Tab-separated table of C-alpha atoms and ligand atoms in Angstrom:
chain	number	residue	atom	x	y	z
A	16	UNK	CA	0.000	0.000	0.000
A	17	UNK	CA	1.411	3.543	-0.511
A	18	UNK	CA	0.278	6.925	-1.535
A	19	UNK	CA	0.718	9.319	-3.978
A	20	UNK	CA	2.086	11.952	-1.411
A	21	UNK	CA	5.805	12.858	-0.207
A	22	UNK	CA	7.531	10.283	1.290
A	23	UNK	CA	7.999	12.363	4.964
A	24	UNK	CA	10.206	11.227	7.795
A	25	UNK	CA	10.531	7.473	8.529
A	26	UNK	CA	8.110	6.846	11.266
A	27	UNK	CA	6.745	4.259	13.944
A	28	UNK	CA	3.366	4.287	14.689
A	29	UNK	CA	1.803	2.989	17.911
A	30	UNK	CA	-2.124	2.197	18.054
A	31	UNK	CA	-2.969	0.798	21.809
A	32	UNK	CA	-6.594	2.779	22.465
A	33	UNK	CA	-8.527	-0.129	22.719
A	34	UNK	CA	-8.422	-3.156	21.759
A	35	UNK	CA	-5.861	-4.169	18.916
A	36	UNK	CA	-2.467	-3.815	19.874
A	37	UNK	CA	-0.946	-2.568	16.586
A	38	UNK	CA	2.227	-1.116	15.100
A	39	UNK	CA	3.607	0.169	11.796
A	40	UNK	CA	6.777	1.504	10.152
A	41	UNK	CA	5.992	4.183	7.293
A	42	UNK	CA	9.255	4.305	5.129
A	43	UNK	CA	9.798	6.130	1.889
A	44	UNK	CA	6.101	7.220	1.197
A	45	UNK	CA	4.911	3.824	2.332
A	46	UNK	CA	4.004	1.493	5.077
A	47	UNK	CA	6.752	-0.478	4.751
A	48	UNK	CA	5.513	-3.548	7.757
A	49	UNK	CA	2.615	-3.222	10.054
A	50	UNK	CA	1.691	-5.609	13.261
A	51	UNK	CA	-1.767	-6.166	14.435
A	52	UNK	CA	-2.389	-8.239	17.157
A	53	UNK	CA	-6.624	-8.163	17.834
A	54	UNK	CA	-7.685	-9.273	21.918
A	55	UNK	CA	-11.434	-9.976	20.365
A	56	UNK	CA	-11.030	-13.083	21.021
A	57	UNK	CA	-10.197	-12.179	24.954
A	58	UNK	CA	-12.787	-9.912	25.338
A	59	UNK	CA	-15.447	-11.675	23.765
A	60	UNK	CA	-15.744	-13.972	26.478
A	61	UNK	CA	-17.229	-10.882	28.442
A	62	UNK	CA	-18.916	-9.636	25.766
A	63	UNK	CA	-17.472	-6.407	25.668
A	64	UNK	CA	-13.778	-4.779	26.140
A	65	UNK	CA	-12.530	-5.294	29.592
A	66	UNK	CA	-10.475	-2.003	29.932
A	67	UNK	CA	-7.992	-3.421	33.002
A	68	UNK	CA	-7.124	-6.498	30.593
A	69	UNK	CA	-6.862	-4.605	27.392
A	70	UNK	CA	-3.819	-2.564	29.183
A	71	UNK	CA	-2.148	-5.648	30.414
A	72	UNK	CA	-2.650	-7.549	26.944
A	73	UNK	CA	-0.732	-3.641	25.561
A	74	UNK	CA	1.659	-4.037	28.056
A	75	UNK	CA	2.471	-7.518	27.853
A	76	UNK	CA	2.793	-7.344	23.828
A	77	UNK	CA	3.295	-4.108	22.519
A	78	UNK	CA	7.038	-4.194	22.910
A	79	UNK	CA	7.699	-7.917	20.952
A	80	UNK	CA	5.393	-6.755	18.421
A	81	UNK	CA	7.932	-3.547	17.796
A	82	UNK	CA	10.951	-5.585	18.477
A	83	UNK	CA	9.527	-8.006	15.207
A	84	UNK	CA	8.078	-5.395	13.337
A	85	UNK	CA	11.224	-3.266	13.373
A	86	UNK	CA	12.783	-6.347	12.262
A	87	UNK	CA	10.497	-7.064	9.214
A	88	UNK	CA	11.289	-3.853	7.973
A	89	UNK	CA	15.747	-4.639	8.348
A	90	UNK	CA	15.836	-1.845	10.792
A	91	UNK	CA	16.429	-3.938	13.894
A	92	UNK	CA	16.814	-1.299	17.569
A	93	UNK	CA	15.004	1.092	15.398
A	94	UNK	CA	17.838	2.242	13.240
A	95	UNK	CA	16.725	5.144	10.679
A	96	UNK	CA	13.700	5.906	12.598
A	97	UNK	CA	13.266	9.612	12.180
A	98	UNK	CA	9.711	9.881	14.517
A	99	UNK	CA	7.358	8.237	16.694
A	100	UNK	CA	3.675	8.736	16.339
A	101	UNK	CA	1.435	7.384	18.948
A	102	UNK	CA	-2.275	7.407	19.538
A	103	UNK	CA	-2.853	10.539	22.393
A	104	UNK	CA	-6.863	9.539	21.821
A	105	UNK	CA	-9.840	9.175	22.597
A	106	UNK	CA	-9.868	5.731	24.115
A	107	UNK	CA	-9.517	3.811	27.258
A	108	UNK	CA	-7.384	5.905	29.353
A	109	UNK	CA	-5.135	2.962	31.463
A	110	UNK	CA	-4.940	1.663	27.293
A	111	UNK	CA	-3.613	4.769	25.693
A	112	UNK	CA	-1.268	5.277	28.611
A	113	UNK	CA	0.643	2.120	27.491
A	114	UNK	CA	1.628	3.140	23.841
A	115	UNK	CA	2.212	6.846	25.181
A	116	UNK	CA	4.630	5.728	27.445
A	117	UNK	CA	6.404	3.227	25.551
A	118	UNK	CA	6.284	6.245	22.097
A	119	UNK	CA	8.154	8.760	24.790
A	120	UNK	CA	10.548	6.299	25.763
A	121	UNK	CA	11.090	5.195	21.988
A	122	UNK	CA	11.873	8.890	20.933
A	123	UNK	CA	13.842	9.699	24.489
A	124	UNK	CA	16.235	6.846	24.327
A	125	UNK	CA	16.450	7.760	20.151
A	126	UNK	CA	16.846	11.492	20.719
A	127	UNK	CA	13.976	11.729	17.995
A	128	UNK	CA	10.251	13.537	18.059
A	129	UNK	CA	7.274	12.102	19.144
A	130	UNK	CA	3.399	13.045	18.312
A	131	UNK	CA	0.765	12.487	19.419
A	132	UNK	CA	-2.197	11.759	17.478
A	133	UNK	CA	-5.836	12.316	17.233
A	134	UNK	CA	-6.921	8.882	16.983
A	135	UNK	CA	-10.451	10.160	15.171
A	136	UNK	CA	-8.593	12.163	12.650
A	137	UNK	CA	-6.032	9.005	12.058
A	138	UNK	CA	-9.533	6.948	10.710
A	139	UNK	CA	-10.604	9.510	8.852
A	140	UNK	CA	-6.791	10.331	7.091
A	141	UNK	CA	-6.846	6.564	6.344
A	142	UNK	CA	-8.889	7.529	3.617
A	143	UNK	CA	-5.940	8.543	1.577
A	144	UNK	CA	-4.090	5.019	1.487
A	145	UNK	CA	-6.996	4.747	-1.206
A	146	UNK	CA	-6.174	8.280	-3.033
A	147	UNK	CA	-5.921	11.472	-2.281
A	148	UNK	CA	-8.186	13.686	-0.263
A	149	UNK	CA	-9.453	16.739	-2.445
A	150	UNK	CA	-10.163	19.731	-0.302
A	151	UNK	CA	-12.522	21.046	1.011
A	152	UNK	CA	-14.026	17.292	2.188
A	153	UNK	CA	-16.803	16.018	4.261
A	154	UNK	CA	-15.707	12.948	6.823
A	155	UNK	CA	-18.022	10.579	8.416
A	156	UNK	CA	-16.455	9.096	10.881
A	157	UNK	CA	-18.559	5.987	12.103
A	158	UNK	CA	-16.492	3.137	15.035
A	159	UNK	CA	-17.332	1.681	18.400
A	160	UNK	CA	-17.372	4.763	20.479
A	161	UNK	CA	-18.129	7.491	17.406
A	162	UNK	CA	-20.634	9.194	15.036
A	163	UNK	CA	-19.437	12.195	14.069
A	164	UNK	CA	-19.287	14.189	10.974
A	165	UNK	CA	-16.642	16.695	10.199
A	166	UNK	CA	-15.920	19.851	7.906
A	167	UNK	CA	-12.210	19.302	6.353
A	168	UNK	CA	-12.109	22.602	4.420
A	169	UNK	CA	-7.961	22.276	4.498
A	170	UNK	CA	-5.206	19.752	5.106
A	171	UNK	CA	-5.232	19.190	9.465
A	172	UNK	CA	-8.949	21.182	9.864
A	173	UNK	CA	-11.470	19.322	11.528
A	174	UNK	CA	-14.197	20.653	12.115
A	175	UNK	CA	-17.214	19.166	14.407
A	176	UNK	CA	-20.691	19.629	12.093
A	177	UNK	CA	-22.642	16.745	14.012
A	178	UNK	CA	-22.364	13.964	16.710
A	179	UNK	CA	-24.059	11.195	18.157
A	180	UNK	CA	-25.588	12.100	21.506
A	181	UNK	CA	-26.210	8.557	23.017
A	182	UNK	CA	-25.052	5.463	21.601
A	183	UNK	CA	-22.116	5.137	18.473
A	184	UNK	CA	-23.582	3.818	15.509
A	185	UNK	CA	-21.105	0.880	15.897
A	186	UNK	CA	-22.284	0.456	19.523
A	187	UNK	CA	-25.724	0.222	17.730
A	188	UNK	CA	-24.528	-2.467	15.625
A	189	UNK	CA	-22.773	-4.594	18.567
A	190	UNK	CA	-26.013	-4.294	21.543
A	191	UNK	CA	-28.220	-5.232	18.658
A	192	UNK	CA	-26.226	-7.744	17.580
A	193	UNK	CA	-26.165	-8.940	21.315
A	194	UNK	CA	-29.884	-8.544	21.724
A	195	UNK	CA	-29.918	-11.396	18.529
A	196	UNK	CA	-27.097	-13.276	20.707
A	197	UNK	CA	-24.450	-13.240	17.205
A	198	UNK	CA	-20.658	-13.107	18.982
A	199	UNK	CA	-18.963	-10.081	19.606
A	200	UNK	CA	-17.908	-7.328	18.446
A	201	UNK	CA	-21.469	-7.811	15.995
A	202	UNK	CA	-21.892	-5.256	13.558
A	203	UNK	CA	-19.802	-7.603	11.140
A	204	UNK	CA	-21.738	-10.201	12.058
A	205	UNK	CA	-25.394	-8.289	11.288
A	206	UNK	CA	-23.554	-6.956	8.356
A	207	UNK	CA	-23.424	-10.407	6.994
A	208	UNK	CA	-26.766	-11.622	7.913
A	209	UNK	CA	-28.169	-8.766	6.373
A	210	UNK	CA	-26.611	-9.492	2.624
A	211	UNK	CA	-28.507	-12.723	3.280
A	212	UNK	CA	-31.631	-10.725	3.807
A	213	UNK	CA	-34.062	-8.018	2.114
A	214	UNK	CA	-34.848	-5.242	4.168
A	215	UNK	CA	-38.601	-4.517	5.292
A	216	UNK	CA	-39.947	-1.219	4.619
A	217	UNK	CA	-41.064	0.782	7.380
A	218	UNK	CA	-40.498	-1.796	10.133
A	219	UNK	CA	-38.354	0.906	12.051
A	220	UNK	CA	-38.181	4.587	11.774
A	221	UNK	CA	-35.164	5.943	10.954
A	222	UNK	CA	-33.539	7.845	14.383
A	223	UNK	CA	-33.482	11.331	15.072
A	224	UNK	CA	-33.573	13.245	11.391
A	225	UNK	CA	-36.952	15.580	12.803
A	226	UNK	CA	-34.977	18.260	13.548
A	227	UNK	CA	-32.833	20.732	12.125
A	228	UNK	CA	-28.985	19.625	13.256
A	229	UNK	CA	-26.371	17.119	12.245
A	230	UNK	CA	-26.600	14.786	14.422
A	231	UNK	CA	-27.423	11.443	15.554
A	232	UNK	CA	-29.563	9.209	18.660
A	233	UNK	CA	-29.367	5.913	17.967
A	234	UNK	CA	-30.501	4.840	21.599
A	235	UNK	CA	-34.079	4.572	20.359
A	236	UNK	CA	-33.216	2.362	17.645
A	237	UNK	CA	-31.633	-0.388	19.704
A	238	UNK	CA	-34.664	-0.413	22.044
A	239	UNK	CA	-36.979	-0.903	18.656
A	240	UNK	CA	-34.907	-3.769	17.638
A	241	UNK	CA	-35.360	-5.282	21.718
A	242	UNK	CA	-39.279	-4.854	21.486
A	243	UNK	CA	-39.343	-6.335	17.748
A	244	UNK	CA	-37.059	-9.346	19.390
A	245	UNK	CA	-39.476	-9.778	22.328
A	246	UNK	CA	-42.643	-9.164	19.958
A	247	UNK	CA	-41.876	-11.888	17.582
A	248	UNK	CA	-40.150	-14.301	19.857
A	249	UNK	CA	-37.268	-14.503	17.547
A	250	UNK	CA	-34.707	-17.310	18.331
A	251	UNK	CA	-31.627	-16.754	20.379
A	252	UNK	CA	-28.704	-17.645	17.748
A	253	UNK	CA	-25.972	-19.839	19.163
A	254	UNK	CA	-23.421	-17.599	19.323
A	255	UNK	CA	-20.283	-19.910	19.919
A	256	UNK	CA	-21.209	-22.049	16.574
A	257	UNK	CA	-22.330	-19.120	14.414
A	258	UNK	CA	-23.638	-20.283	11.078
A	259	UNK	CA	-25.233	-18.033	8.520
A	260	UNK	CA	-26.531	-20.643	6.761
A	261	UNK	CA	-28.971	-22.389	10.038
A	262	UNK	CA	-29.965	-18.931	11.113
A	263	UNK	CA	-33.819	-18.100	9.614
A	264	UNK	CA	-35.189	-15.718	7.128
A	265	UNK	CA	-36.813	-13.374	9.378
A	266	UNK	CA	-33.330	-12.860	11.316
A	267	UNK	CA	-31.708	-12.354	8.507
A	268	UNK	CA	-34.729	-9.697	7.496
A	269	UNK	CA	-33.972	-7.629	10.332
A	270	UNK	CA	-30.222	-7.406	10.201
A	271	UNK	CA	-31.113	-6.181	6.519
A	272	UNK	CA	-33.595	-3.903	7.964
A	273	UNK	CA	-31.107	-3.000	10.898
A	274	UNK	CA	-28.656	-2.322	8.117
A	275	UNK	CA	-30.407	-0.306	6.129
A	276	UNK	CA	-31.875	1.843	9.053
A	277	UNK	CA	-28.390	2.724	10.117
A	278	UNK	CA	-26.758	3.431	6.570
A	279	UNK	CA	-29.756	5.868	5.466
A	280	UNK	CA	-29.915	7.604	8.495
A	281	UNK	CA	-26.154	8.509	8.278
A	282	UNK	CA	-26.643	9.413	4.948
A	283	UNK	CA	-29.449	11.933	5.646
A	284	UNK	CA	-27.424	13.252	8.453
A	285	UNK	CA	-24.525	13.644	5.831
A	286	UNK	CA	-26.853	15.342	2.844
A	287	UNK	CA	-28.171	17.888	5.450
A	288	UNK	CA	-23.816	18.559	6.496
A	289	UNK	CA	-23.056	18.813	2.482
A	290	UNK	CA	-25.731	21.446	2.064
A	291	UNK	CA	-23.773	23.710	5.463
A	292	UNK	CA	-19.856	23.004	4.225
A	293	UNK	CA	-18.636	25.220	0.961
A	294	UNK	CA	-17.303	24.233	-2.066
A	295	UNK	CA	-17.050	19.962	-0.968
A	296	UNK	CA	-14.847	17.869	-3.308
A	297	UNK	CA	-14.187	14.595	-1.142
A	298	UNK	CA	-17.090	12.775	0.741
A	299	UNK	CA	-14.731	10.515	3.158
A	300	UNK	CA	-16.376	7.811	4.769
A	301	UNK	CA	-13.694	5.956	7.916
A	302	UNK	CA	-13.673	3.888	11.147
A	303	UNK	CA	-15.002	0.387	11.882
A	304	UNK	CA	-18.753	1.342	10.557
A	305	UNK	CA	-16.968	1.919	7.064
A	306	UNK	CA	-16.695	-1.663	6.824
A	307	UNK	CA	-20.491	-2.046	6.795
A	308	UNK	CA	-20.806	-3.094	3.156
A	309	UNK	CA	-24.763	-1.677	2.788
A	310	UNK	CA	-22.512	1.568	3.858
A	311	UNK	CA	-20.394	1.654	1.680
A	312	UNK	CA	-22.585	0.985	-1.428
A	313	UNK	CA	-25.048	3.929	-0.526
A	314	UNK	CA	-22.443	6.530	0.078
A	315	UNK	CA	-20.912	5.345	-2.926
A	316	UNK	CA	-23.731	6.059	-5.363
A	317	UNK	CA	-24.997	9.341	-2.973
A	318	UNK	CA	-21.119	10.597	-4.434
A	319	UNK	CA	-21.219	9.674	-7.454
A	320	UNK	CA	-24.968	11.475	-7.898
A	321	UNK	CA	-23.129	14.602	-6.449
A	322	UNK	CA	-20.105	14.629	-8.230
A	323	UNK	CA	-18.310	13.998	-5.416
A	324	UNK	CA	-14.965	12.229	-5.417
A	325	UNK	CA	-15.452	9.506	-2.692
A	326	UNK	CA	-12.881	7.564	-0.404
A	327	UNK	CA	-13.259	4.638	2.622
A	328	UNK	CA	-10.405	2.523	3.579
A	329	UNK	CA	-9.392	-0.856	2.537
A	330	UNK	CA	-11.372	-3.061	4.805
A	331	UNK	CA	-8.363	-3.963	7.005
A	332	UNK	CA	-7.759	0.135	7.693
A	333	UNK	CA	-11.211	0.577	8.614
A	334	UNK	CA	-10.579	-0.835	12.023
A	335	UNK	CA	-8.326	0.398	14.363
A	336	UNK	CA	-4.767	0.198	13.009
A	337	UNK	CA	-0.940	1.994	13.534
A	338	UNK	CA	-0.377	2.411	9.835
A	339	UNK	CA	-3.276	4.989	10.243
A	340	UNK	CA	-1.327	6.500	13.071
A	341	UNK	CA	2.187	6.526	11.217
A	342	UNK	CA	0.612	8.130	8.449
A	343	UNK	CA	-1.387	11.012	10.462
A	344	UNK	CA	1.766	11.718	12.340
A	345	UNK	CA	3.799	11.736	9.322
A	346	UNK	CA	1.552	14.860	8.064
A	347	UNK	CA	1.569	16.484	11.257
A	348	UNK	CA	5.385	16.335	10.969
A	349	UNK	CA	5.370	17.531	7.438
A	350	UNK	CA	3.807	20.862	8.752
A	351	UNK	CA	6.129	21.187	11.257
A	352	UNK	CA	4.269	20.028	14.039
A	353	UNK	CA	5.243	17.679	17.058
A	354	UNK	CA	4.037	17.079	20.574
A	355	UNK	CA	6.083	17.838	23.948
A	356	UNK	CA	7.230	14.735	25.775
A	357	UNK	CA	4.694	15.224	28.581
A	358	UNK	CA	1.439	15.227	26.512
A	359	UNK	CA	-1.357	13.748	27.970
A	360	UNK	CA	-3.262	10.728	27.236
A	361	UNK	CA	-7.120	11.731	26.107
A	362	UNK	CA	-10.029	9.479	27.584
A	363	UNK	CA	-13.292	8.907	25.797
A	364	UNK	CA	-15.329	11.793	26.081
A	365	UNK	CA	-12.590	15.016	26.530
A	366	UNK	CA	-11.925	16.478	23.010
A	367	UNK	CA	-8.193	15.959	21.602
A	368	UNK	CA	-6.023	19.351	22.235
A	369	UNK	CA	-4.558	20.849	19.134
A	370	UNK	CA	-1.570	22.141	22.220
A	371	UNK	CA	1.207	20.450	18.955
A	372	UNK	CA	4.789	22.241	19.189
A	373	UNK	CA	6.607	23.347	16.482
A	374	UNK	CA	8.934	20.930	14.902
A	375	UNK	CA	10.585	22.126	11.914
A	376	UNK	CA	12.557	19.193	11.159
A	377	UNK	CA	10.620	18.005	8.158
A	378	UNK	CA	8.572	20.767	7.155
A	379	UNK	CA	8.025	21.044	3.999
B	401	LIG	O1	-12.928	1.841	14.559
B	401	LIG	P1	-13.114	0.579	15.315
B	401	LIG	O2	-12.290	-0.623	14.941
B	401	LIG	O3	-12.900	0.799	16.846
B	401	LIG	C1	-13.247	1.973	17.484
B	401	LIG	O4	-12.418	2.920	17.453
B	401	LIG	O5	-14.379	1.984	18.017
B	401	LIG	O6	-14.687	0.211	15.183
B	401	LIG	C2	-15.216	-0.950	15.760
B	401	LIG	C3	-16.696	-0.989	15.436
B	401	LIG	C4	-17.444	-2.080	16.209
B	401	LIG	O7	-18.615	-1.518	16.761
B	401	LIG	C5	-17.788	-3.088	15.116
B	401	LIG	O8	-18.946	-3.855	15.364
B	401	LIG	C6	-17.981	-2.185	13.931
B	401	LIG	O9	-16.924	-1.248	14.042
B	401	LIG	N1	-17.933	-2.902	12.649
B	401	LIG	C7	-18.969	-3.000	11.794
B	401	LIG	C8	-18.529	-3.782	10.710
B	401	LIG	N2	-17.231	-4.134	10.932
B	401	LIG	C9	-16.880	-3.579	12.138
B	401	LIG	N3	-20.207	-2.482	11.861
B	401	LIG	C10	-21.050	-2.745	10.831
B	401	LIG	N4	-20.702	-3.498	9.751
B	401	LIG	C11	-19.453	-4.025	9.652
B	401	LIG	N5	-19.111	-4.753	8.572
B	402	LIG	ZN1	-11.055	3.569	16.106
């Protein structure tokens, strides 16, 4: 994978804010080895990310994963390494706090920069390992813990147009999917149910769009889905030995439905944002969510009906991932910008300070 852009300084990126453990080396206007070692299968057992194991599980592999990747890439005790970029957040606070410490140390003990990284920006930057960004751009940003939609009217400018103000459409996606008993995390899971099904028209309304703003409530949705369950006594899948192919019609039905719910209502939300940002080139479409196939096919055709370039990740860069963190820290570099070796880490829930220092090293 590479990109059309300047090749920038030769970085390591760290990604430890929730629950993949991953690392990558970005070398000569590429990612030149990347590491990604998933806990699902940990956490699953709980049904959710335990936050106190996810930072051991960091802890206990983040440095043999840089110790292999670094020697993938022939660069073994990090020779050439020219900057560290590390995830500052959002995302579990004890989690972040492992890569941030371990990126300081990196740099410290290498005399080299560090920065740290807006993990939300990261997702939505990931866009260009498929092309370039045009600007001014629209980003949708849809994972696990976020909805939101930004204005990109210039290289590094996010700005906020709308939010979710209850649960993360991927959230949606995994307590439905846990309401229909599929494993964990779901919305892959529903995802590929609902290709199996057609959706049903009108069944549920789609959240939230009577109103005037840009953003999202999918709370109400997920309790739709529960009475719907309860309503038509709808089996409990057998989660340990999923199989598409045993589960019925009707299930299938509603993950369509489900589906289709969530990808129009985003859309909506993201017509109403087009018709408030000037002069829109890019529609960019990032984060776990992106994967959602049903997704991806409407907001392909909604850009291609407004001449809109658009851009989502490869399906492996939609999740969390470092290469998306090497590469947002290379352009932060690039514009001369680097963090002080005592940022903070940036829980869930605080916005990410823009406090970078200036680092003229590889400006361009
Ligand atoms: O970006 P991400 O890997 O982690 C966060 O930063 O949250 O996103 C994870 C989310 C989970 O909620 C997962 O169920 C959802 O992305 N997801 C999907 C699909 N693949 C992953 N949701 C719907 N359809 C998919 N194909
Ligand atoms: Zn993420």
């Amino acid at each position: 994978m590479s990109t059309p852009c300047a090749s920038g300084p030769v970085c390591l990126g760290i990604e430890t804010s929730c629950d993949e453990t991953s690392v990558a080396l970005w070398a000569g206007g590429r990612i030149e080895a990347e590491l990604v070692h998933t806990q699902i299968p940990m956490h699953s057992v709980f049904g959710g990310v335990v936050p106190e194991l996810a930072s051991r599980e960091h802890l206990r592999l983040l440095d043999p994963l840089v110790e292999s990747l670094l020697a993938q890439a022939g660069r073994p005790g990090g020779e050439g390494v020219e900057l560290v970029a590390v995830t500052r957040g959002p995302g579990l606070l004890g989690a972040l706090l492992v890569g941030i410490a371990y990126a300081k140390s990196f740099a410290l003990a290498r005399g080299v920069p560090v920065v740290g990284v807006n993990h939300l920006h990261a997702h939505l930057l990931a866009c260009e390992f498929t092309g370039f960004i045009e600007y001014p751009a629209l980003g949708l940003l849809v994972s696990g813990g976020h909805t939101h939609i930004y204005s990109m009217p210039r290289p590094g400018a996010f700005e906020l147009m709308g939010r979710t103000l209850d649960d993360a459409a991927g959230e949606a996606f995994d307590k439905i999917a846990k309401l229909l008993n599929l494993p964990y995390p779901g919305g892959k899971y529903i995802d590929e149910l609902a290709r199996l099904g057609t959706p049903v028209r009108g069944l549920f309304t789609r959240p939230y769009l009577n109103n005037d703003n840009c953003d999202f409530s999918f709370s109400g949705l997920k309790t739709a889905v529960a009475l719907h369950v309860v309503q038509h006594a709808l089996p409990a899948l057998d989660y340990a030995a999923f199989d598409p192919v045993v589960v019925e019609p009707r299930v299938k039905d509603l993950c369509a439905t489900v589906s289709e719910t969530v990808a129009q209502t985003l859309l909506e939300k993201t017509r109403r944002a087009l018709g408030r940002a000037d002069g829109v080139r890019t529609l960019c479409l990032a984060g776990g969510v992106a994967a959602n196939s049903r997704l991806r096919e409407v907001f392909t055709a909604f850009a291609e009906a407004n001449g809109l370039k658009f851009l989502a990740p490869a399906q492996k860069y939609c999740g969390d991932n470092a290469a998306m963190i090497a590469y947002a820290g290379v352009q932060l570099a690039r514009a001369g910008l680097a963090s002080a070796l005592d940022f903070e880490a940036i829980p869930r829930g605080r916005a990410v300070p823009d406090d970078y220092i200036v680092n003229p090293l590889f400006k361009e």
